[in-house]
PDB file of C-alpha atoms in Angstrom:
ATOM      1  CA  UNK Z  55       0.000   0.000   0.000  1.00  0.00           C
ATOM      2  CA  UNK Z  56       0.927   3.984  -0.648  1.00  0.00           C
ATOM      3  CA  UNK Z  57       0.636   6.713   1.886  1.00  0.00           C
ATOM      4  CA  UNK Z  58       1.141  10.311   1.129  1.00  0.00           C
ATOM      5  CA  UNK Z  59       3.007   8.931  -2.656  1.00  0.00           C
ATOM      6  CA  UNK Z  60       5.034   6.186  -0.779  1.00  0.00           C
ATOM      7  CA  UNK Z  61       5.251   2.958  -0.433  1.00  0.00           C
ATOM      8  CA  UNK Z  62       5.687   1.673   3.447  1.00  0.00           C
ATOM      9  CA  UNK Z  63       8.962  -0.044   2.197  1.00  0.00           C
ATOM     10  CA  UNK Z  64      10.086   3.292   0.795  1.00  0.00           C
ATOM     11  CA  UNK Z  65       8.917   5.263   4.008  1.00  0.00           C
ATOM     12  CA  UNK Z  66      11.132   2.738   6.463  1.00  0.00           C
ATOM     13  CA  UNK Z  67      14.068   3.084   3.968  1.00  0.00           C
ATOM     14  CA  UNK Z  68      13.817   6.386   4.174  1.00  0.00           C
ATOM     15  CA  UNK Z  69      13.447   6.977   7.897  1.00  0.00           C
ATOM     16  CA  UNK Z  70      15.675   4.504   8.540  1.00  0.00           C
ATOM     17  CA  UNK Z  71      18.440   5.996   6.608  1.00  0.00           C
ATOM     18  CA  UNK Z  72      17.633   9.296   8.935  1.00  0.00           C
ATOM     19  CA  UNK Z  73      17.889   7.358  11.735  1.00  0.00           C
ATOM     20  CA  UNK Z  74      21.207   5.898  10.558  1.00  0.00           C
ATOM     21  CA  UNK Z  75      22.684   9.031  10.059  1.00  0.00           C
ATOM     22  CA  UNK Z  76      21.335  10.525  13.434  1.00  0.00           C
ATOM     23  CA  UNK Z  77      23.687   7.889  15.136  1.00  0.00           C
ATOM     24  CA  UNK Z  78      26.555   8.565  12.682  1.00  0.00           C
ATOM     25  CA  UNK Z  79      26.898  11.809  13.130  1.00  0.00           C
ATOM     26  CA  UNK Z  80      26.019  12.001  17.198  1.00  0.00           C
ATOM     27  CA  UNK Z  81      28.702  14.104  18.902  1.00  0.00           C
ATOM     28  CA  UNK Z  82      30.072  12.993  22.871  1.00  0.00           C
ATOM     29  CA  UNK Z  83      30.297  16.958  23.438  1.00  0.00           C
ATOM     30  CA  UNK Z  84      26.799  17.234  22.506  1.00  0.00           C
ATOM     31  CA  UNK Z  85      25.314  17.750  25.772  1.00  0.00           C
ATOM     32  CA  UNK Z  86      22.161  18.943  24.819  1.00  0.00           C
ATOM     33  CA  UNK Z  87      18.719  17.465  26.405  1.00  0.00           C
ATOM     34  CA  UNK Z  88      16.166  16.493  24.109  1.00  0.00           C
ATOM     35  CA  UNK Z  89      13.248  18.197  25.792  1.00  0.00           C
ATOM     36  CA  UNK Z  90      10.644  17.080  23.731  1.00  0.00           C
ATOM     37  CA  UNK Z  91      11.511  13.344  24.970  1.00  0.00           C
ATOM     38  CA  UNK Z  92      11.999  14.577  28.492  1.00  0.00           C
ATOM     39  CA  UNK Z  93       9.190  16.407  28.394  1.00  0.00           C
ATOM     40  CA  UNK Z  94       6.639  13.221  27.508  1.00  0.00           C
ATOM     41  CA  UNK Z  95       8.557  11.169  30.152  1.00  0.00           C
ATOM     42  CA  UNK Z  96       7.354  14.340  32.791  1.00  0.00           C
ATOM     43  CA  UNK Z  97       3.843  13.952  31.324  1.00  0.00           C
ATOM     44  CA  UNK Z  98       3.376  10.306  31.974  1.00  0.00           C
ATOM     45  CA  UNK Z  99       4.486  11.015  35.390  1.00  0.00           C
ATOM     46  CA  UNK Z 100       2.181  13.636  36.418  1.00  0.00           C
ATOM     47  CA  UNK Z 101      -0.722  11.969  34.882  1.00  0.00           C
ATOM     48  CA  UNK Z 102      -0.068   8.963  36.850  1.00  0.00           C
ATOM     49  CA  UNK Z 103       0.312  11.343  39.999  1.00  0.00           C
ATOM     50  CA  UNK Z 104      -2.964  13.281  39.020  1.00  0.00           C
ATOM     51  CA  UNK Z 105      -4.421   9.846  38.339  1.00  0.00           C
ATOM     52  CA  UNK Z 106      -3.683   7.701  42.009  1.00  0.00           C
ATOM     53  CA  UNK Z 107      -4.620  11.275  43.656  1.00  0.00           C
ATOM     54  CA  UNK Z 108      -8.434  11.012  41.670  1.00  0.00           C
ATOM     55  CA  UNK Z 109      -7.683  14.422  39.866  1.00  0.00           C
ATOM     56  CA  UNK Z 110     -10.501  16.210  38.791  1.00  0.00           C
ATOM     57  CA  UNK Z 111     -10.176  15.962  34.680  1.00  0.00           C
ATOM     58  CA  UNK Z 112     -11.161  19.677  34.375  1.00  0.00           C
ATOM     59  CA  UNK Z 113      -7.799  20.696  36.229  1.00  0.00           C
ATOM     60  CA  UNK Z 114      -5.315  18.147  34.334  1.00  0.00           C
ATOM     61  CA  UNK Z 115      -4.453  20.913  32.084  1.00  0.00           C
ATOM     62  CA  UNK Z 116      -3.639  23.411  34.918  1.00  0.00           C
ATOM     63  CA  UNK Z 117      -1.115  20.780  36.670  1.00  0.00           C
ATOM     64  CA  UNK Z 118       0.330  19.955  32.843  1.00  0.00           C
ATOM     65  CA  UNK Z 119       0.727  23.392  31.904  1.00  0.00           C
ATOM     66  CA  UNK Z 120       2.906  24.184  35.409  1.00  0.00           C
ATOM     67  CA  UNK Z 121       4.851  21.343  35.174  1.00  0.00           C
ATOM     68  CA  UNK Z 122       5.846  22.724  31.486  1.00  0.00           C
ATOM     69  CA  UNK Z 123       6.624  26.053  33.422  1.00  0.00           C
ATOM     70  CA  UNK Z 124       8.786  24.013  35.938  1.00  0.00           C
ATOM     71  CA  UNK Z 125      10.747  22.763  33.118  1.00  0.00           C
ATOM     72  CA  UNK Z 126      11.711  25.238  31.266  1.00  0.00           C
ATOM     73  CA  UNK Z 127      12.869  26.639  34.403  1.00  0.00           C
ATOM     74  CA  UNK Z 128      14.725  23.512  35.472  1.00  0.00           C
ATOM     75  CA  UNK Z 129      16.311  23.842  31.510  1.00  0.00           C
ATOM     76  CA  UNK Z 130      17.242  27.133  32.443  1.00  0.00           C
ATOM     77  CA  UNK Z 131      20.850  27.761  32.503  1.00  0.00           C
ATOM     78  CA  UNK Z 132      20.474  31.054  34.340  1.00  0.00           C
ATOM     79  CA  UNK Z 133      18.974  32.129  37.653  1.00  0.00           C
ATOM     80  CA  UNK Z 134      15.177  32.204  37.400  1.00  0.00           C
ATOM     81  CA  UNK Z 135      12.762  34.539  39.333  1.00  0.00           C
ATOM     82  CA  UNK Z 136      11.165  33.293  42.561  1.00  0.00           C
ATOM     83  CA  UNK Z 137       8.330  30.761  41.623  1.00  0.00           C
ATOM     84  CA  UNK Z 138       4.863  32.141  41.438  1.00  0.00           C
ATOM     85  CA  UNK Z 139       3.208  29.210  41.844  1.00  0.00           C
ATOM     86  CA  UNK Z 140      -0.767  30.567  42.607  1.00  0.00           C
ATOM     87  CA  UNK Z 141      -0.965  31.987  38.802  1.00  0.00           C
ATOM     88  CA  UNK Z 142      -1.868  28.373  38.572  1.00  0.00           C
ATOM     89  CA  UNK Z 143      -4.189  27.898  41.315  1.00  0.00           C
ATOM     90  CA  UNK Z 144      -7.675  27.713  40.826  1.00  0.00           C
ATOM     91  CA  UNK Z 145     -10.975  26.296  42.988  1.00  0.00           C
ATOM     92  CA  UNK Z 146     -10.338  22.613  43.372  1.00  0.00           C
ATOM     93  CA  UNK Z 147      -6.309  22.369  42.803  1.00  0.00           C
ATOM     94  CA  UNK Z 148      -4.252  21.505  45.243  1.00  0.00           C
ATOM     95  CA  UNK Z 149      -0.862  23.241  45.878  1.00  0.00           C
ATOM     96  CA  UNK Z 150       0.542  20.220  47.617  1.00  0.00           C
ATOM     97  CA  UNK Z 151       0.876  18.481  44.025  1.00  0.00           C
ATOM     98  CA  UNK Z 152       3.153  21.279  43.018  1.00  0.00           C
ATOM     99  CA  UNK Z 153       5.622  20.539  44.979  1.00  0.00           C
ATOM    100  CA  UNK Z 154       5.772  16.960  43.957  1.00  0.00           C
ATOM    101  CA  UNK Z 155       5.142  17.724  40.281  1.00  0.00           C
ATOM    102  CA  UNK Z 156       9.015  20.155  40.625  1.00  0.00           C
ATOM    103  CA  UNK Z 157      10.258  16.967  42.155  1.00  0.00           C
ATOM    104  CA  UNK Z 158       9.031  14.974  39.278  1.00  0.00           C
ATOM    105  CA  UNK Z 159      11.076  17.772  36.954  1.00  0.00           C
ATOM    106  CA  UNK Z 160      13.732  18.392  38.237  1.00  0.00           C
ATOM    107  CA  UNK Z 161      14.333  14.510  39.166  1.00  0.00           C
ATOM    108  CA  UNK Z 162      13.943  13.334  35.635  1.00  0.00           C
ATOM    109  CA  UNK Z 163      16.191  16.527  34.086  1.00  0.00           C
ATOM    110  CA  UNK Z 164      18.658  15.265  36.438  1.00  0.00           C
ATOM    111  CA  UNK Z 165      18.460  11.570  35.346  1.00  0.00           C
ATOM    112  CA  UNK Z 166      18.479  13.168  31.472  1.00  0.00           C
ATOM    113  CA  UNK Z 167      21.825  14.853  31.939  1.00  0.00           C
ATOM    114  CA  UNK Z 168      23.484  11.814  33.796  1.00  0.00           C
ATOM    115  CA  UNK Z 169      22.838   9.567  30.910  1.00  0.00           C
ATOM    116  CA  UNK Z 170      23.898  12.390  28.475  1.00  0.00           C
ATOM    117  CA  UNK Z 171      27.758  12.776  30.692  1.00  0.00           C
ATOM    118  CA  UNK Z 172      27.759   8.685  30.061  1.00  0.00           C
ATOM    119  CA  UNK Z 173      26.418   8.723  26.217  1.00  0.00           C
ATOM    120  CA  UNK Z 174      29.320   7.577  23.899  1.00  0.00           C
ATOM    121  CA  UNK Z 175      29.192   7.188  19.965  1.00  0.00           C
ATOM    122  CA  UNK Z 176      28.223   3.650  19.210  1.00  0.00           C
ATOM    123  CA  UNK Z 177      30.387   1.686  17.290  1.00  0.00           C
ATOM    124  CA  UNK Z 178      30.216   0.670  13.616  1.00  0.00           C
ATOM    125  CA  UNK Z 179      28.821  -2.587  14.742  1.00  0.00           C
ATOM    126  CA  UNK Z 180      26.495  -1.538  17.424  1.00  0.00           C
ATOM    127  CA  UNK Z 181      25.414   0.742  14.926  1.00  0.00           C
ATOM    128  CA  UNK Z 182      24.441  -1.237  12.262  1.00  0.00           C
ATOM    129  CA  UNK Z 183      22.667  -3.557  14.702  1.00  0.00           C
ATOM    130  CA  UNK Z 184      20.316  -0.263  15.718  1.00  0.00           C
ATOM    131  CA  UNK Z 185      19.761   0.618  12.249  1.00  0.00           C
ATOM    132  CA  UNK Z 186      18.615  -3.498  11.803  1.00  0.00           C
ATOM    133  CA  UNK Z 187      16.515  -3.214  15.341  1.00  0.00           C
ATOM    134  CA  UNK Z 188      14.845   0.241  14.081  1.00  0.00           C
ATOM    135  CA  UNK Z 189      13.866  -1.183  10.415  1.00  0.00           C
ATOM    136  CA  UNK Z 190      12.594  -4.423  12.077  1.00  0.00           C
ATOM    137  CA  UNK Z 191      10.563  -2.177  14.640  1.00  0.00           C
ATOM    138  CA  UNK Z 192       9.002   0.003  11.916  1.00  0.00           C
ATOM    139  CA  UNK Z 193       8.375  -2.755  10.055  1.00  0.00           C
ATOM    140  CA  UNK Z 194       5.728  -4.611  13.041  1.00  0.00           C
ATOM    141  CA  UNK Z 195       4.384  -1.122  13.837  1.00  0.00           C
ATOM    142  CA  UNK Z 196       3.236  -0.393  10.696  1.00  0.00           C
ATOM    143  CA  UNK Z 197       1.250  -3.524  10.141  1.00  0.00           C
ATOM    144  CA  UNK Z 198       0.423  -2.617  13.751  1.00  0.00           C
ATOM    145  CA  UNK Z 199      -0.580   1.187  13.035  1.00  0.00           C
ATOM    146  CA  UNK Z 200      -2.437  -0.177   9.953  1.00  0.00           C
ATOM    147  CA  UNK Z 201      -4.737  -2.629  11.142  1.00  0.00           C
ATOM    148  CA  UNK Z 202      -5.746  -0.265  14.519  1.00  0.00           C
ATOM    149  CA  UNK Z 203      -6.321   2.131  12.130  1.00  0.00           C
ATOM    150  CA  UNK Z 204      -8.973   0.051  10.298  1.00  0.00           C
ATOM    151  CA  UNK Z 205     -10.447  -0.300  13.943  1.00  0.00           C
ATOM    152  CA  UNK Z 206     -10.799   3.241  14.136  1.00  0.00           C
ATOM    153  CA  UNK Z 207     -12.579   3.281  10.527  1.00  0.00           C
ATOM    154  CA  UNK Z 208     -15.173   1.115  12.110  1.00  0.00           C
ATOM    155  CA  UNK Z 209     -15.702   2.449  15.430  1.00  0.00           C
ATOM    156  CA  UNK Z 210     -15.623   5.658  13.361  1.00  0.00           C
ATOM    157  CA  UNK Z 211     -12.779   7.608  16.054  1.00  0.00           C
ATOM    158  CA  UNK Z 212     -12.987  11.174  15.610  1.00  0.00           C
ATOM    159  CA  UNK Z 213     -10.115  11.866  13.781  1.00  0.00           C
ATOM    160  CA  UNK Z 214      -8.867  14.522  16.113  1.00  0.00           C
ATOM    161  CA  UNK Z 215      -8.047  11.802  18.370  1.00  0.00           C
ATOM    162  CA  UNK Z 216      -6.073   9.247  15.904  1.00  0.00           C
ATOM    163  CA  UNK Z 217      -2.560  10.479  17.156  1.00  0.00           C
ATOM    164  CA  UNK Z 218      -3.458   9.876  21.220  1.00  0.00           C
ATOM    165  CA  UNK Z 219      -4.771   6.348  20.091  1.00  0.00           C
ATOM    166  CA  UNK Z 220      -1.716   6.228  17.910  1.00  0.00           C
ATOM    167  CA  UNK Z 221       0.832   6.832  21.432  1.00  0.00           C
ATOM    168  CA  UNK Z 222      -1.491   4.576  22.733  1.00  0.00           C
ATOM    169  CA  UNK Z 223      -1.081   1.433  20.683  1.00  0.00           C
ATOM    170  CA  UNK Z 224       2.582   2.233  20.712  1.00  0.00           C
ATOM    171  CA  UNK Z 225       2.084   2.155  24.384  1.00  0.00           C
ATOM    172  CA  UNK Z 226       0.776  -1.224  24.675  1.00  0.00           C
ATOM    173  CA  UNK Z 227       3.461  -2.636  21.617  1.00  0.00           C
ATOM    174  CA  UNK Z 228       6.077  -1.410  23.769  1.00  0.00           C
ATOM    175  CA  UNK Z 229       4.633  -3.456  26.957  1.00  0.00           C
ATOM    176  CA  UNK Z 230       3.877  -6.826  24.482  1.00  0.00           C
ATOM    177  CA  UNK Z 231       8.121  -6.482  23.896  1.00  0.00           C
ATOM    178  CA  UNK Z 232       9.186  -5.919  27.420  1.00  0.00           C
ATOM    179  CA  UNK Z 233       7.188  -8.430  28.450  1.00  0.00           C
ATOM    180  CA  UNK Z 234       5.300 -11.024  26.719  1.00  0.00           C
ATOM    181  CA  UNK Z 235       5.993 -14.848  27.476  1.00  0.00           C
ATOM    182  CA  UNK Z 236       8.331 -13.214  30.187  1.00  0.00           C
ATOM    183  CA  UNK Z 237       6.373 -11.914  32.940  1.00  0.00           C
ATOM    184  CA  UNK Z 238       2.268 -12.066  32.291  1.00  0.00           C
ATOM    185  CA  UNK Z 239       1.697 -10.581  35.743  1.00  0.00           C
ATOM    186  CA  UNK Z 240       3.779  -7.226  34.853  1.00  0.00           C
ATOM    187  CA  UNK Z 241       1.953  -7.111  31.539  1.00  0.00           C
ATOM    188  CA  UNK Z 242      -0.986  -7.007  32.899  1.00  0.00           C
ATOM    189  CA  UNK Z 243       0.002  -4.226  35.382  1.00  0.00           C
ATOM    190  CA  UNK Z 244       1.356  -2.203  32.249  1.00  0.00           C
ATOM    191  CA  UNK Z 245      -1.312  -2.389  30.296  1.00  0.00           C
ATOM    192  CA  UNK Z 246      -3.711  -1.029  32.961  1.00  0.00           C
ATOM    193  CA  UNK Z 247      -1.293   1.944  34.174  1.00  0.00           C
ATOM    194  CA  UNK Z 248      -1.299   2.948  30.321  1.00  0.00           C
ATOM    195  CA  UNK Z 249      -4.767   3.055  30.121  1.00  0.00           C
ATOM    196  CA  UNK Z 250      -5.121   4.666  33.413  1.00  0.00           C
ATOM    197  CA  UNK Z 251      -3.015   7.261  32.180  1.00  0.00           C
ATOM    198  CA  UNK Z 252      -4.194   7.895  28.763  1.00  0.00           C
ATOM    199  CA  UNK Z 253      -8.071   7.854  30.344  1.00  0.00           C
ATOM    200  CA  UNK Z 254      -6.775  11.177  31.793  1.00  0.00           C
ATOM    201  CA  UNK Z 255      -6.106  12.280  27.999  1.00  0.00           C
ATOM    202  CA  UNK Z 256      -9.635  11.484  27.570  1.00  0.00           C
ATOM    203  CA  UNK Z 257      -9.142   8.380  25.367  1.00  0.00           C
ATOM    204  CA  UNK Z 258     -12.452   5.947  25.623  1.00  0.00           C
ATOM    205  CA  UNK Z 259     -11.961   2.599  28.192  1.00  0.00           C
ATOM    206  CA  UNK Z 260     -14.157   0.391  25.403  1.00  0.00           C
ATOM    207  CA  UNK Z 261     -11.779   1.777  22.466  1.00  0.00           C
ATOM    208  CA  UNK Z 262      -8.644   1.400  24.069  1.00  0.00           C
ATOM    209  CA  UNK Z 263      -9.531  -1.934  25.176  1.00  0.00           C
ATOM    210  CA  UNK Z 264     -10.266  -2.807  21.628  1.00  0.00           C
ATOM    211  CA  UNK Z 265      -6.710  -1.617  20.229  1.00  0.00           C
ATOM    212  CA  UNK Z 266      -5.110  -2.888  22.996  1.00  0.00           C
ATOM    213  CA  UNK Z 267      -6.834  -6.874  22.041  1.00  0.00           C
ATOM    214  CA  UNK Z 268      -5.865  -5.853  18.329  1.00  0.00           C
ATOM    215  CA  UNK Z 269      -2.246  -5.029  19.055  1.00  0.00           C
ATOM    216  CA  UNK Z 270      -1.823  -7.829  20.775  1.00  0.00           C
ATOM    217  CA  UNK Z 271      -3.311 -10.043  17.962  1.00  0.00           C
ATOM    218  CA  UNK Z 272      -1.177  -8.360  15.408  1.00  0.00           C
ATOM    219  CA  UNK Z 273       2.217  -9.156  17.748  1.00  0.00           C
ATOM    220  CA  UNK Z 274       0.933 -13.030  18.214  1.00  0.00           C
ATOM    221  CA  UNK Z 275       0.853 -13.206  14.092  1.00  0.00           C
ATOM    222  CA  UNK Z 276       4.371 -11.068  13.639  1.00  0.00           C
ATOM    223  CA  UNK Z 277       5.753 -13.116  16.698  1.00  0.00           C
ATOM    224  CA  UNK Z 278       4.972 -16.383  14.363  1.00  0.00           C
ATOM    225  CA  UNK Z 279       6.491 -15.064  11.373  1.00  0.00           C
ATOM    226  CA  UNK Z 280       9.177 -14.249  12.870  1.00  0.00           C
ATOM    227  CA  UNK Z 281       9.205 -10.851  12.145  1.00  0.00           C
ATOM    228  CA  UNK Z 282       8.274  -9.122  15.603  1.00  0.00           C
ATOM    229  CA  UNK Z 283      10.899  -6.463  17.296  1.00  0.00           C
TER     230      UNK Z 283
END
């Protein structure tokens, strides 16, 4: 099949010779975060904070947008302001979760620049083996991506949602690898934090439980050809 012109062969070539080249031309001096990354780890955090403290949904957004705030400030090479913290408070939030929210930040920036001082440039070998693991990846995903997709065509998903369903059946892909035939009990307590956490993004318990039996489908057939990652 052809999206946007391409073939899906064509698009993993082509990503995958990005990739390649990403890890080529890495440099040890570059100490630089990647704060979009860092910034979903935060996210996944908080929401599972928000989420064991039974967080009204209406104020998710308030606690998301101040944790952003904390970490640009915990990015911040120079000296920052004093915190005003109550530009965010509003009926019903509660100022105690701020403090563990900046403890959330700042503890993941710190864990972010510890594995950046250890980061060295792969070598030729380990690199071609990373190129291999990310084509083989894209490759299951795909047929992954694809057949949720048809799920979504008839449960007719609003499309506005297709890219949180889309994190989410990564989500559950990512658990299947970690930690099918290996350890059913943890599976089972993966699967139900993601859901718990992408319920907070608003995502439908019937509809995610439907990807999630799809995925896992998909993985049993890729699993028996032999081409699962």
């Amino acid at each position: 099949k052809r999206v946007n012109g391409k073939t899906i062969l064509e698009k993993i070539e082509r990503d995958a010779s990005l990739f390649a080249n990403k890890i080529k031309y890495q440099k040890k001096t570059d100490k630089k975060i990647d704060k979009a990354m860092v910034k979903e780890k935060i996210e996944r955090r908080v929401l599972m904070l928000l989420s064991n403290h039974k967080t009204d949904k209406s104020l998710i957004p308030t606690y998301l947008d101040y944790a952003s705030h904390i970490l640009e400030r915990a990015l911040n090479p120079y000296p920052n302001p004093p915190l005003q913290d109550n530009l965010w408070l509003k009926p019903g939030i509660r100022k105690i979760l701020f403090s563990e929210i900046s403890h959330i930040v700042y503890q993941t920036v710190k864990t972010e620049k510890k594995k950046l001082a250890k980061r060295k440039i792969p070598s030729t070998e380990k690199q071609k083996k990373m190129v291999q693991g990310f084509i083989k990846y894209r490759a299951a995903i795909e047929q992954i991506e694809f057949r949720v997709h048809t799920l979504f065509n008839e449960l007719q998903v609003a499309p506005a949602l297709y890219l949180a369903y889309k994190d989410y059946t990564r989500a559950c892909y990512k658990a299947l690898k970690q930690c099918y035939h290996k350890d059913e009990s943890l599976l089972q307590q993966q699967f139900k934090q993601i859901k718990v956490a992408w319920k907070l993004n608003g995502l439908a318990d019937t509809i995610m439980e439907k990807v999630k039996d799809t995925v896992i489908v998909v993985y049993k057939e890729l699993l028996f050809k032999g081409t699962a990652k």
